[in-house]
Coordinates of C-alpha atoms (C1' of nucleotides) in Angstrom, one line a residue:
Chain A
M1 CA 16.4 -18.4 -4.8
K2 CA 18.2 -17.3 -1.7
Q3 CA 16.1 -14.2 -1.7
R4 CA 12.9 -16.3 -1.8
L5 CA 13.9 -18.5 1.0
A6 CA 14.8 -15.5 3.1
A7 CA 11.5 -13.8 2.3
I8 CA 9.6 -16.9 3.3
G9 CA 11.6 -17.3 6.4
T10 CA 11.2 -13.7 7.5
V11 CA 10.0 -13.7 11.0
E12 CA 6.9 -11.8 11.8
T13 CA 8.1 -8.7 13.6
L14 CA 6.1 -7.1 16.4
P15 CA 5.1 -4.0 14.4
H16 CA 3.8 -6.3 11.7
R17 CA 1.7 -8.2 14.1
V18 CA 0.3 -5.1 15.7
A19 CA -0.5 -3.7 12.3
A20 CA -2.1 -6.9 11.2
F21 CA -4.3 -6.9 14.3
L22 CA -5.5 -3.3 13.9
S23 CA -5.9 -3.9 10.2
R24 CA -8.2 -6.8 10.7
E25 CA -10.1 -4.9 13.3
I26 CA -10.8 -2.2 10.8
E27 CA -11.6 -4.5 7.9
S28 CA -14.0 -6.5 10.1
G29 CA -15.9 -3.4 11.0
E30 CA -15.1 -3.5 14.7
L31 CA -13.5 -0.1 14.2
N32 CA -15.7 1.9 11.9
P33 CA -14.5 4.9 9.8
G34 CA -14.3 7.9 11.9
A35 CA -13.7 5.9 15.1
R36 CA -10.8 6.9 17.2
L37 CA -8.1 4.4 18.0
P38 CA -6.8 3.9 21.5
T39 CA -3.8 6.1 22.3
E40 CA -0.3 4.8 21.5
Q41 CA 0.3 4.2 25.2
E42 CA -2.9 2.2 25.6
L43 CA -2.0 0.1 22.6
S44 CA 1.5 -0.5 23.8
E45 CA 0.2 -1.6 27.2
K46 CA -2.5 -3.8 25.6
F47 CA -0.1 -5.6 23.3
G48 CA 2.8 -5.6 25.8
V49 CA 5.2 -3.9 23.4
S50 CA 7.0 -0.6 23.5
R51 CA 5.5 2.6 22.1
N52 CA 8.0 2.5 19.4
V53 CA 6.6 -0.7 18.0
V54 CA 3.1 0.7 18.1
R55 CA 4.3 3.7 16.2
E56 CA 5.9 1.7 13.5
A57 CA 2.6 -0.3 13.1
I58 CA 0.6 2.9 12.9
A59 CA 3.0 4.4 10.4
Q60 CA 2.3 1.5 8.1
L61 CA -1.5 1.8 8.4
R62 CA -1.2 5.5 7.9
A63 CA 0.9 5.1 4.8
D64 CA -1.9 2.9 3.4
G65 CA -4.5 5.5 4.2
M66 CA -6.3 3.3 6.6
I67 CA -6.0 5.7 9.5
E68 CA -5.1 9.3 10.0
A69 CA -3.1 10.5 13.0
R70 CA -3.5 14.1 14.2
Q71 CA -1.1 15.6 16.6
G72 CA -2.7 16.4 19.9
I73 CA -5.9 14.5 19.3
G74 CA -5.4 10.9 18.3
A75 CA -5.6 8.5 15.4
F76 CA -8.8 7.9 13.4
V77 CA -10.0 5.3 11.0
L78 CA -10.5 6.6 7.5
A79 CA -13.1 5.5 5.0
P80 CA -12.1 2.7 2.6
E81 CA -12.4 5.1 -0.4
Q82 CA -9.4 7.0 1.0
R83 CA -7.0 4.1 0.9
A84 CA -3.7 5.1 -0.7
A85 CA -2.7 1.5 -1.4
I86 CA -4.1 -1.8 -2.5
R87 CA -3.1 -4.7 -0.4
I88 CA -4.5 -8.2 -0.6
D89 CA -4.8 -10.5 2.4
R90 CA -3.2 -13.8 1.4
E91 CA -4.9 -15.6 4.2
A92 CA -8.2 -14.8 2.6
L93 CA -7.0 -16.3 -0.7
K94 CA -7.0 -19.7 0.8
D95 CA -10.7 -19.6 0.3
T96 CA -11.4 -20.9 -3.2
H97 CA -14.2 -18.4 -3.6
N98 CA -11.9 -15.5 -3.2
M99 CA -9.4 -17.1 -5.5
E100 CA -12.1 -17.3 -8.1
R101 CA -12.8 -13.6 -7.7
L102 CA -9.2 -12.8 -8.2
F103 CA -9.0 -14.9 -11.3
E104 CA -12.0 -13.0 -12.6
L105 CA -10.2 -9.7 -12.0
R106 CA -7.1 -11.0 -13.7
C107 CA -9.1 -12.1 -16.7
I108 CA -10.6 -8.6 -17.1
L109 CA -7.2 -7.0 -16.8
E110 CA -5.2 -9.3 -19.0
A111 CA -7.7 -9.9 -21.8
E112 CA -8.0 -6.3 -22.8
S113 CA -4.4 -5.7 -22.1
A114 CA -3.5 -8.5 -24.5
A115 CA -5.5 -6.7 -27.2
L116 CA -3.7 -3.4 -26.4
A117 CA -0.4 -5.2 -26.6
A118 CA -1.2 -6.7 -29.9
A119 CA -1.8 -3.2 -31.3
R120 CA 1.2 -1.6 -29.8
R121 CA 4.0 -4.2 -29.4
N122 CA 7.3 -3.7 -31.2
Q123 CA 10.0 -6.2 -32.0
V124 CA 11.8 -5.8 -28.7
H125 CA 8.6 -6.7 -26.8
L126 CA 8.0 -9.7 -29.0
D127 CA 11.6 -10.9 -28.4
S128 CA 11.1 -10.6 -24.6
I129 CA 7.9 -12.5 -24.8
K130 CA 9.3 -15.2 -26.9
A131 CA 12.2 -15.6 -24.6
A132 CA 9.9 -16.2 -21.7
L133 CA 7.9 -18.6 -23.8
D134 CA 11.0 -20.6 -24.7
R135 CA 11.9 -20.9 -21.0
M136 CA 8.5 -22.3 -20.2
G137 CA 8.8 -25.1 -22.7
G138 CA 12.5 -25.5 -22.3
E139 CA 14.5 -27.6 -19.8
E140 CA 13.0 -25.7 -16.9
R141 CA 9.5 -27.0 -17.5
W142 CA 9.3 -29.2 -14.4
E143 CA 10.9 -26.7 -12.1
E144 CA 9.8 -23.7 -10.2
G145 CA 11.5 -21.8 -13.0
S146 CA 8.6 -22.8 -15.3
I147 CA 6.2 -20.9 -13.2
D148 CA 8.6 -17.9 -13.1
A149 CA 8.8 -18.0 -16.9
D150 CA 5.0 -18.2 -17.1
L151 CA 4.6 -15.1 -15.0
L152 CA 7.4 -13.3 -16.9
F153 CA 5.5 -14.1 -20.1
H154 CA 2.4 -12.3 -18.7
R155 CA 4.4 -9.4 -17.4
E156 CA 6.1 -8.9 -20.7
I157 CA 2.8 -8.7 -22.4
A158 CA 1.6 -6.2 -19.9
R159 CA 4.8 -4.2 -20.6
A160 CA 4.1 -4.3 -24.3
T161 CA 1.0 -2.2 -23.7
G162 CA 3.3 0.7 -23.0
N163 CA 1.2 1.5 -19.9
S164 CA 3.2 1.3 -16.7
Y165 CA 0.0 1.2 -14.6
I166 CA -1.3 -1.8 -16.4
H167 CA 2.0 -3.4 -16.0
T168 CA 2.0 -2.7 -12.3
F169 CA -1.5 -4.0 -11.7
I170 CA -1.1 -7.1 -13.7
S171 CA 2.2 -8.0 -12.1
F172 CA 0.6 -7.5 -8.7
V173 CA -2.4 -9.6 -9.3
C174 CA -0.4 -12.4 -11.0
E175 CA 2.0 -12.5 -8.1
Q176 CA -0.8 -12.8 -5.6
I177 CA -2.2 -15.7 -7.5
R178 CA 1.2 -17.3 -7.7
H179 CA 1.8 -17.1 -4.0
S180 CA -1.6 -18.6 -3.3
I181 CA -1.1 -21.4 -5.7
H182 CA 2.3 -22.2 -4.4
Y183 CA 1.4 -24.3 -1.5
A184 CA -1.7 -25.9 -3.0
R185 CA 0.2 -26.9 -6.1
M186 CA 1.9 -30.1 -5.0
T187 CA -1.4 -31.9 -5.1
N188 CA -1.8 -31.6 -8.8
P189 CA 0.2 -33.7 -11.1
L190 CA 0.4 -31.0 -13.7
H191 CA 3.2 -32.6 -15.7
D192 CA 0.7 -33.8 -18.3
L193 CA -1.0 -30.4 -18.2
V194 CA 2.2 -28.5 -19.2
E195 CA 1.6 -29.2 -22.9
I196 CA -1.8 -27.7 -22.7
N197 CA -0.5 -24.7 -20.8
V198 CA 2.3 -24.0 -23.2
G199 CA 0.0 -24.4 -26.1
E200 CA -2.3 -21.7 -24.8
H201 CA 0.6 -19.4 -24.4
V202 CA 1.8 -20.1 -28.0
R203 CA -1.6 -19.1 -29.3
I204 CA -1.4 -15.8 -27.4
Y205 CA 2.0 -15.2 -28.7
E206 CA 1.0 -15.9 -32.3
A207 CA -1.8 -13.4 -32.0
L208 CA 0.6 -10.8 -30.8
V209 CA 3.0 -11.5 -33.6
A210 CA 0.1 -11.2 -36.1
G211 CA -0.9 -7.9 -34.4
D212 CA -4.5 -9.1 -34.1
P213 CA -6.0 -7.6 -31.0
A214 CA -9.3 -9.6 -31.1
A215 CA -7.4 -12.9 -31.4
A216 CA -5.0 -11.9 -28.6
E217 CA -7.9 -11.0 -26.3
A218 CA -9.7 -14.3 -27.0
A219 CA -6.6 -16.4 -26.6
M220 CA -5.8 -14.7 -23.3
R221 CA -9.3 -15.1 -22.0
A222 CA -9.3 -18.8 -22.9
H223 CA -5.9 -19.3 -21.3
I224 CA -6.8 -17.7 -18.0
V225 CA -10.0 -19.7 -17.8
G226 CA -8.0 -22.8 -18.4
A227 CA -5.3 -21.8 -15.9
A228 CA -8.0 -21.3 -13.3
N229 CA -9.5 -24.7 -14.0
R230 CA -6.0 -26.3 -13.7
V231 CA -5.6 -25.1 -10.1
G232 CA -9.1 -26.1 -9.2
V233 CA -10.9 -22.8 -9.6
K234 CA -14.0 -22.9 -11.7
L235 CA -14.1 -19.5 -13.4
P236 CA -17.6 -18.5 -14.4
L237 CA -17.8 -17.5 -18.0
S238 CA -19.3 -14.1 -17.8
K239 CA -22.1 -13.2 -20.2
A240 CA -19.9 -10.3 -21.3
N241 CA -17.5 -12.8 -22.8
G242 CA -20.1 -15.0 -24.2
A243 CA -21.8 -12.1 -25.9
K244 CA -18.8 -11.5 -28.2
Chain B
M1 CA -15.9 17.7 4.9
K2 CA -13.9 18.4 8.1
Q3 CA -12.1 15.1 7.5
R4 CA -11.2 16.1 3.9
L5 CA -9.7 19.4 5.0
A6 CA -7.8 17.7 7.7
A7 CA -6.6 15.1 5.3
I8 CA -5.4 17.7 2.8
G9 CA -3.8 19.8 5.5
T10 CA -2.0 16.9 7.0
V11 CA 1.6 17.9 7.3
E12 CA 4.2 15.8 5.7
T13 CA 5.8 13.9 8.5
L14 CA 9.5 13.2 8.6
P15 CA 9.1 9.4 8.2
H16 CA 6.9 10.0 5.2
R17 CA 9.5 12.2 3.6
V18 CA 12.3 9.7 4.2
A19 CA 10.2 6.9 2.8
A20 CA 9.3 9.0 -0.3
F21 CA 13.0 9.7 -0.9
L22 CA 14.1 6.1 -0.6
S23 CA 11.1 5.0 -2.6
R24 CA 12.0 7.3 -5.5
E25 CA 15.6 6.1 -5.3
I26 CA 14.4 2.6 -5.7
E27 CA 11.9 3.3 -8.5
S28 CA 14.4 5.4 -10.4
G29 CA 16.9 2.5 -10.4
E30 CA 19.6 4.2 -8.3
L31 CA 19.1 1.3 -5.9
N32 CA 18.7 -1.9 -7.8
P33 CA 17.0 -5.0 -6.5
G34 CA 19.4 -6.9 -4.3
A35 CA 21.3 -3.8 -3.3
R36 CA 21.8 -3.1 0.3
L37 CA 20.5 0.1 1.8
P38 CA 22.7 2.3 4.1
T39 CA 22.5 1.4 7.7
E40 CA 19.8 3.0 9.8
Q41 CA 22.4 5.1 11.5
E42 CA 23.9 6.3 8.3
L43 CA 20.5 7.2 7.0
S44 CA 19.6 9.1 10.2
E45 CA 22.8 11.1 9.9
K46 CA 22.3 11.7 6.2
F47 CA 18.7 13.1 6.6
G48 CA 19.4 14.7 10.0
V49 CA 16.7 12.8 11.7
S50 CA 16.6 10.3 14.5
R51 CA 17.0 6.6 13.9
N52 CA 13.4 6.2 15.0
V53 CA 12.2 8.2 12.1
V54 CA 14.3 6.2 9.7
R55 CA 12.8 3.0 11.2
E56 CA 9.3 4.2 10.6
A57 CA 10.1 5.0 7.0
I58 CA 11.7 1.6 6.5
A59 CA 8.7 -0.1 8.2
Q60 CA 6.5 1.4 5.5
L61 CA 8.7 0.3 2.6
R62 CA 9.0 -3.1 4.1
A63 CA 5.2 -3.5 4.5
D64 CA 5.0 -2.7 0.8
G65 CA 7.5 -5.4 -0.1
M66 CA 9.9 -2.9 -1.5
I67 CA 12.7 -3.8 0.8
E68 CA 13.5 -6.6 3.2
A69 CA 15.3 -6.1 6.5
R70 CA 17.3 -8.8 8.1
Q71 CA 18.5 -8.6 11.6
G72 CA 22.2 -8.4 12.0
I73 CA 22.8 -7.8 8.3
G74 CA 20.9 -4.9 6.8
A75 CA 18.1 -3.9 4.5
F76 CA 17.9 -5.0 0.9
V77 CA 15.9 -3.8 -2.1
L78 CA 13.5 -6.4 -3.4
A79 CA 12.4 -7.1 -7.0
P80 CA 9.3 -5.2 -8.2
E81 CA 7.5 -8.5 -8.6
Q82 CA 7.6 -9.0 -4.8
R83 CA 5.6 -5.9 -4.0
A84 CA 2.9 -6.6 -1.5
A85 CA 1.0 -3.4 -2.3
I86 CA 0.1 -1.1 -5.2
R87 CA 0.7 2.5 -4.6
I88 CA 0.5 5.3 -7.1
D89 CA 2.6 8.4 -6.9
R90 CA 0.3 11.4 -7.1
E91 CA 3.1 13.7 -8.1
A92 CA 3.6 11.6 -11.3
L93 CA 0.0 12.1 -12.1
K94 CA 0.5 15.8 -12.7
D95 CA 1.9 14.7 -16.0
T96 CA -0.9 14.4 -18.5
H97 CA 0.7 11.4 -20.1
N98 CA 0.5 9.4 -16.9
M99 CA -3.1 10.6 -16.4
E100 CA -3.9 9.3 -19.8
R101 CA -2.5 5.9 -18.9
L102 CA -4.5 5.8 -15.7
F103 CA -7.7 6.6 -17.6
E104 CA -6.9 3.8 -19.9
L105 CA -6.5 1.3 -17.0
R106 CA -9.8 2.6 -15.6
C107 CA -11.5 2.1 -18.9
I108 CA -10.4 -1.5 -19.0
L109 CA -11.5 -2.2 -15.5
E110 CA -14.8 -0.5 -15.6
A111 CA -16.0 -1.4 -19.0
E112 CA -16.0 -5.1 -18.4
S113 CA -17.1 -4.7 -14.8
A114 CA -20.1 -2.8 -16.1
A115 CA -20.9 -5.8 -18.2
L116 CA -20.6 -8.1 -15.2
A117 CA -22.7 -5.8 -13.1
A118 CA -25.4 -5.9 -15.8
A119 CA -25.5 -9.6 -15.6
R120 CA -25.4 -9.9 -11.8
R121 CA -27.1 -6.9 -10.3
N122 CA -30.1 -7.2 -8.1
Q123 CA -32.7 -4.7 -7.1
V124 CA -30.7 -3.5 -4.1
H125 CA -27.8 -2.7 -6.3
L126 CA -29.9 -0.8 -8.7
D127 CA -31.4 1.2 -5.9
S128 CA -28.0 2.2 -4.6
I129 CA -26.9 3.1 -8.1
K130 CA -30.0 5.1 -8.8
A131 CA -29.6 7.0 -5.5
A132 CA -26.1 8.1 -6.5
L133 CA -27.4 9.1 -9.9
D134 CA -30.1 11.2 -8.4
R135 CA -27.6 13.0 -6.2
M136 CA -25.5 13.8 -9.2
G137 CA -28.3 15.5 -11.1
G138 CA -29.9 16.9 -7.9
E139 CA -29.3 20.1 -6.0
E140 CA -25.7 19.1 -5.4
R141 CA -24.8 19.3 -9.1
W142 CA -22.6 22.3 -8.7
E143 CA -20.9 21.3 -5.5
E144 CA -18.1 19.0 -4.5
G145 CA -20.9 16.6 -3.6
S146 CA -21.6 16.1 -7.3
I147 CA -18.2 14.6 -7.8
D148 CA -18.7 12.4 -4.7
A149 CA -21.9 11.2 -6.1
D150 CA -20.2 10.5 -9.4
L151 CA -17.6 8.3 -7.8
L152 CA -20.2 6.6 -5.6
F153 CA -22.1 5.8 -8.8
H154 CA -19.1 4.0 -10.2
R155 CA -18.3 2.3 -6.9
E156 CA -21.8 1.0 -6.6
I157 CA -21.6 -0.5 -10.0
A158 CA -18.3 -2.2 -9.1
R159 CA -20.0 -3.5 -6.0
A160 CA -22.8 -4.9 -8.1
T161 CA -20.3 -7.3 -9.8
G162 CA -20.3 -9.2 -6.5
N163 CA -16.5 -9.3 -6.7
S164 CA -14.8 -7.5 -3.8
Y165 CA -11.5 -7.3 -5.6
I166 CA -13.0 -5.5 -8.5
H167 CA -14.7 -3.1 -6.1
T168 CA -11.4 -2.5 -4.4
F169 CA -9.4 -1.9 -7.6
I170 CA -12.0 0.4 -9.2
S171 CA -12.5 2.4 -6.1
F172 CA -8.7 2.9 -5.8
V173 CA -8.2 3.9 -9.4
C174 CA -11.1 6.3 -9.4
E175 CA -10.0 7.9 -6.2
Q176 CA -6.5 8.5 -7.6
I177 CA -8.0 10.2 -10.6
R178 CA -10.3 12.3 -8.4
H179 CA -7.4 13.6 -6.3
S180 CA -5.4 14.4 -9.4
I181 CA -8.3 16.2 -11.0
H182 CA -9.2 18.1 -7.9
Y183 CA -6.7 20.9 -8.3
A184 CA -6.7 21.2 -12.1
R185 CA -10.5 21.4 -12.1
M186 CA -11.1 25.0 -11.4
T187 CA -9.9 25.9 -14.9
N188 CA -12.8 24.2 -16.6
P189 CA -16.2 25.7 -16.6
L190 CA -17.8 22.4 -16.5
H191 CA -21.2 23.6 -15.6
D192 CA -22.5 23.2 -19.1
L193 CA -20.8 19.9 -19.3
V194 CA -22.8 18.5 -16.4
E195 CA -25.7 17.7 -18.6
I196 CA -23.6 15.6 -20.9
N197 CA -22.0 13.8 -17.9
V198 CA -25.3 13.0 -16.3
G199 CA -26.6 11.8 -19.6
E200 CA -23.8 9.4 -20.0
H201 CA -24.5 8.0 -16.5
V202 CA -28.1 7.6 -17.3
R203 CA -27.3 5.5 -20.3
I204 CA -25.2 3.3 -18.2
Y205 CA -27.9 3.0 -15.6
E206 CA -30.5 2.1 -18.2
A207 CA -28.3 -0.7 -19.6
L208 CA -27.9 -2.1 -16.1
V209 CA -31.6 -2.0 -15.5
A210 CA -32.2 -3.8 -18.8
G211 CA -29.6 -6.4 -17.8
D212 CA -27.8 -5.9 -21.0
P213 CA -24.0 -6.5 -20.5
A214 CA -22.9 -5.4 -24.0
A215 CA -24.8 -2.2 -23.8
A216 CA -23.5 -1.5 -20.3
E217 CA -20.0 -2.1 -21.4
A218 CA -20.4 0.2 -24.4
A219 CA -22.0 2.9 -22.4
M220 CA -19.3 2.8 -19.7
R221 CA -16.6 2.9 -22.3
A222 CA -18.1 5.9 -24.0
H223 CA -18.5 7.6 -20.7
I224 CA -14.9 7.2 -19.5
V225 CA -13.6 8.4 -22.8
G226 CA -15.8 11.4 -22.5
A227 CA -14.9 12.0 -18.9
A228 CA -11.2 11.9 -19.9
N229 CA -11.8 14.4 -22.6
R230 CA -13.6 16.7 -20.2
V231 CA -10.6 17.0 -18.0
G232 CA -8.2 17.5 -20.9
V233 CA -7.0 14.0 -21.4
K234 CA -7.2 12.6 -24.8
L235 CA -7.8 8.9 -24.4
P236 CA -6.7 6.9 -27.4
L237 CA -9.4 4.7 -28.6
S238 CA -7.7 1.3 -28.6
K239 CA -8.1 -1.0 -31.5
A240 CA -9.6 -3.5 -29.2
N241 CA -12.6 -1.3 -28.7
G242 CA -12.9 -0.3 -32.3
A243 CA -12.9 -4.0 -33.3
K244 CA -16.1 -4.7 -31.6
Chain C
dG1 C1' -22.8 37.5 33.9
dT2 C1' -19.9 37.4 29.9
dG3 C1' -15.9 37.3 27.3
dA4 C1' -11.2 36.7 26.6
dT5 C1' -6.8 35.3 28.1
dA6 C1' -3.9 32.0 30.3
dC7 C1' -3.1 27.5 32.0
dA8 C1' -3.3 22.5 32.5
dT9 C1' -4.0 18.3 30.2
dA10 C1' -3.9 14.9 26.6
dT11 C1' -1.9 13.2 22.5
dC12 C1' 1.0 12.6 18.7
dA13 C1' 6.0 13.8 16.8
dT14 C1' 10.6 13.4 17.4
dC15 C1' 14.8 12.5 19.7
dC16 C1' 18.0 9.9 22.6
dT17 C1' 20.1 6.0 25.0
dA18 C1' 20.4 1.3 26.1
dC19 C1' 20.2 -3.4 25.5
dA20 C1' 18.8 -7.8 23.0
dA21 C1' 19.1 -10.8 19.0
dC22 C1' 21.4 -12.0 15.1
dT23 C1' 25.2 -12.4 11.5
dT24 C1' 29.7 -12.1 10.0
dG25 C1' 34.6 -12.2 10.2
dC26 C1' 38.6 -12.6 12.8
dT27 C1' 41.3 -14.4 16.4
dT28 C1' 43.0 -17.5 19.3
dC29 C1' 43.8 -21.9 21.0
dG30 C1' 44.2 -26.9 20.8
Chain D
dC1 C1' 45.3 -26.9 10.2
dG2 C1' 40.8 -26.8 12.3
dA3 C1' 37.5 -25.4 15.4
dA4 C1' 35.7 -22.9 19.1
dG5 C1' 34.9 -18.5 20.7
dC6 C1' 35.3 -13.7 20.7
dA7 C1' 34.4 -9.0 18.8
dA8 C1' 32.2 -5.8 15.9
dG9 C1' 28.4 -4.4 13.1
dT10 C1' 23.3 -4.2 12.3
dT11 C1' 18.6 -4.6 13.0
dG12 C1' 14.8 -5.3 16.8
dT13 C1' 12.8 -3.7 21.0
dA14 C1' 12.4 -1.0 25.2
dG15 C1' 11.8 3.2 27.8
dG16 C1' 12.1 7.8 28.8
dA17 C1' 12.4 12.8 27.7
dT18 C1' 11.1 16.8 25.1
dG19 C1' 8.6 19.5 21.5
dA20 C1' 4.2 20.6 18.9
dT21 C1' -0.6 20.8 18.7
dA22 C1' -5.5 20.6 20.1
dT23 C1' -8.9 20.8 23.8
dG24 C1' -11.0 21.9 27.9
dT25 C1' -10.9 24.7 32.1
dA26 C1' -10.2 28.2 35.2
dT27 C1' -9.3 32.7 36.2
dC28 C1' -9.6 37.6 35.6
dA29 C1' -11.2 41.9 33.6
dC30 C1' -15.2 44.4 32.3

DNA sequence: GTGATACATATCATCCTACAACTTGCTTCG
DNA sequence: CGAAGCAAGTTGTAGGATGATATGTATCAC
């Protein structure tokens, strides 16, 4: 808890601000791939910061594969395909439309992963998942802890696939959604919705226990559509799902 | 082309090496979440570099949400759930087992996305996809350009879903796989396999033209399993797929 | 005139020192 | 005994200096 408060209260450092500025300039297309960035000195003068700050900002963009710096020449914008990292702009997620897209991605990832987990889970996995489920419906149901338990439930399922990349991706997407929901959440009196939410999780868990991939996938899909609705995001039922 | 050579030839800078070292120490669990990192001065002495270099390394880890630095106190390792970016270690991908996992993730993402694309694509999308397909089978078939066209084909399908997050994720995963394959590729005389590969792509394209989500999904799934086999990765057919 | 070598310049890479801002613990004084 | 303040440690920022690398230019030999 202390960690979370600290994380939220973290001041925006100068390198972070410079990096964000350049990043947006690249994303928006003002700096096209292949274009050369201003020199470090020019940037430091432009932003009124030391060259050290500019370098830390550039180091970050470079680590992400957004730009490439070459000694003696300058720094150049790279093509989006060359990105070495995935990073999601949380500001953009305030737009419901983007939120909807992210839920769609989550649905794709988690539905099939639930099927995989149903086929591969062992008893240890089931115990971890059950523990998270109990926390959700337990005494923490009205607290922030309930949401933590919810996410933990999903992460443990992802872990049960035995695929660390799947685990990483699902954890990431879920966390992005959590942060986005966090501030918009107070508006919804979701106390009466908790029962529905827990019920959906129970159905997923039962399918995992039964080792039924198809049922797990269906239950997960239904849950994510429901979860999206509960936070005000209307998830379009894709034809792919309806076709099954 | 010049860019690619330059990108490959990019020397490993000192900050990058320090960041990689700390990153591995965190991933391996030697530094647990909540643990405090050595001070910048200690690190600079330990690695024999200036404090500036250490700061650039830390700036990168901080941007990824791996650590959190607090003025006057120190830097602390954050929990994996708080990561702000997804980054894949290319060294780890030299292990075939990890490669297999990544292909599995790719299969999940692309199969359903192909279905979405089949439902949502318009003529402009189809034209872009067709152009990439033609490049694959065209005069570039034996060149590096063939692989570029292959990836472009997949990216354009991802774009046709109309979901920018899906596009980002698929582009990222595909690019990781491409880089990993790149050096191991010379061993395979895949000239005779090109026909098979192109054929699989044609079937995907035809399903998209027909607007048939189920067919597109099946064709994409078959293709990715085939592509994995062709680079020596035996992708386990999940029960989820067999159940359909 | 042409070619090659050497130099000057521009830029990033790294290092160094200094100071500011912030936190913590201890000390000193009332 | 309590509280204010001081001191030390740590990260944040600033600024300059030097090394490494790429590019263009000028000079000189032929």
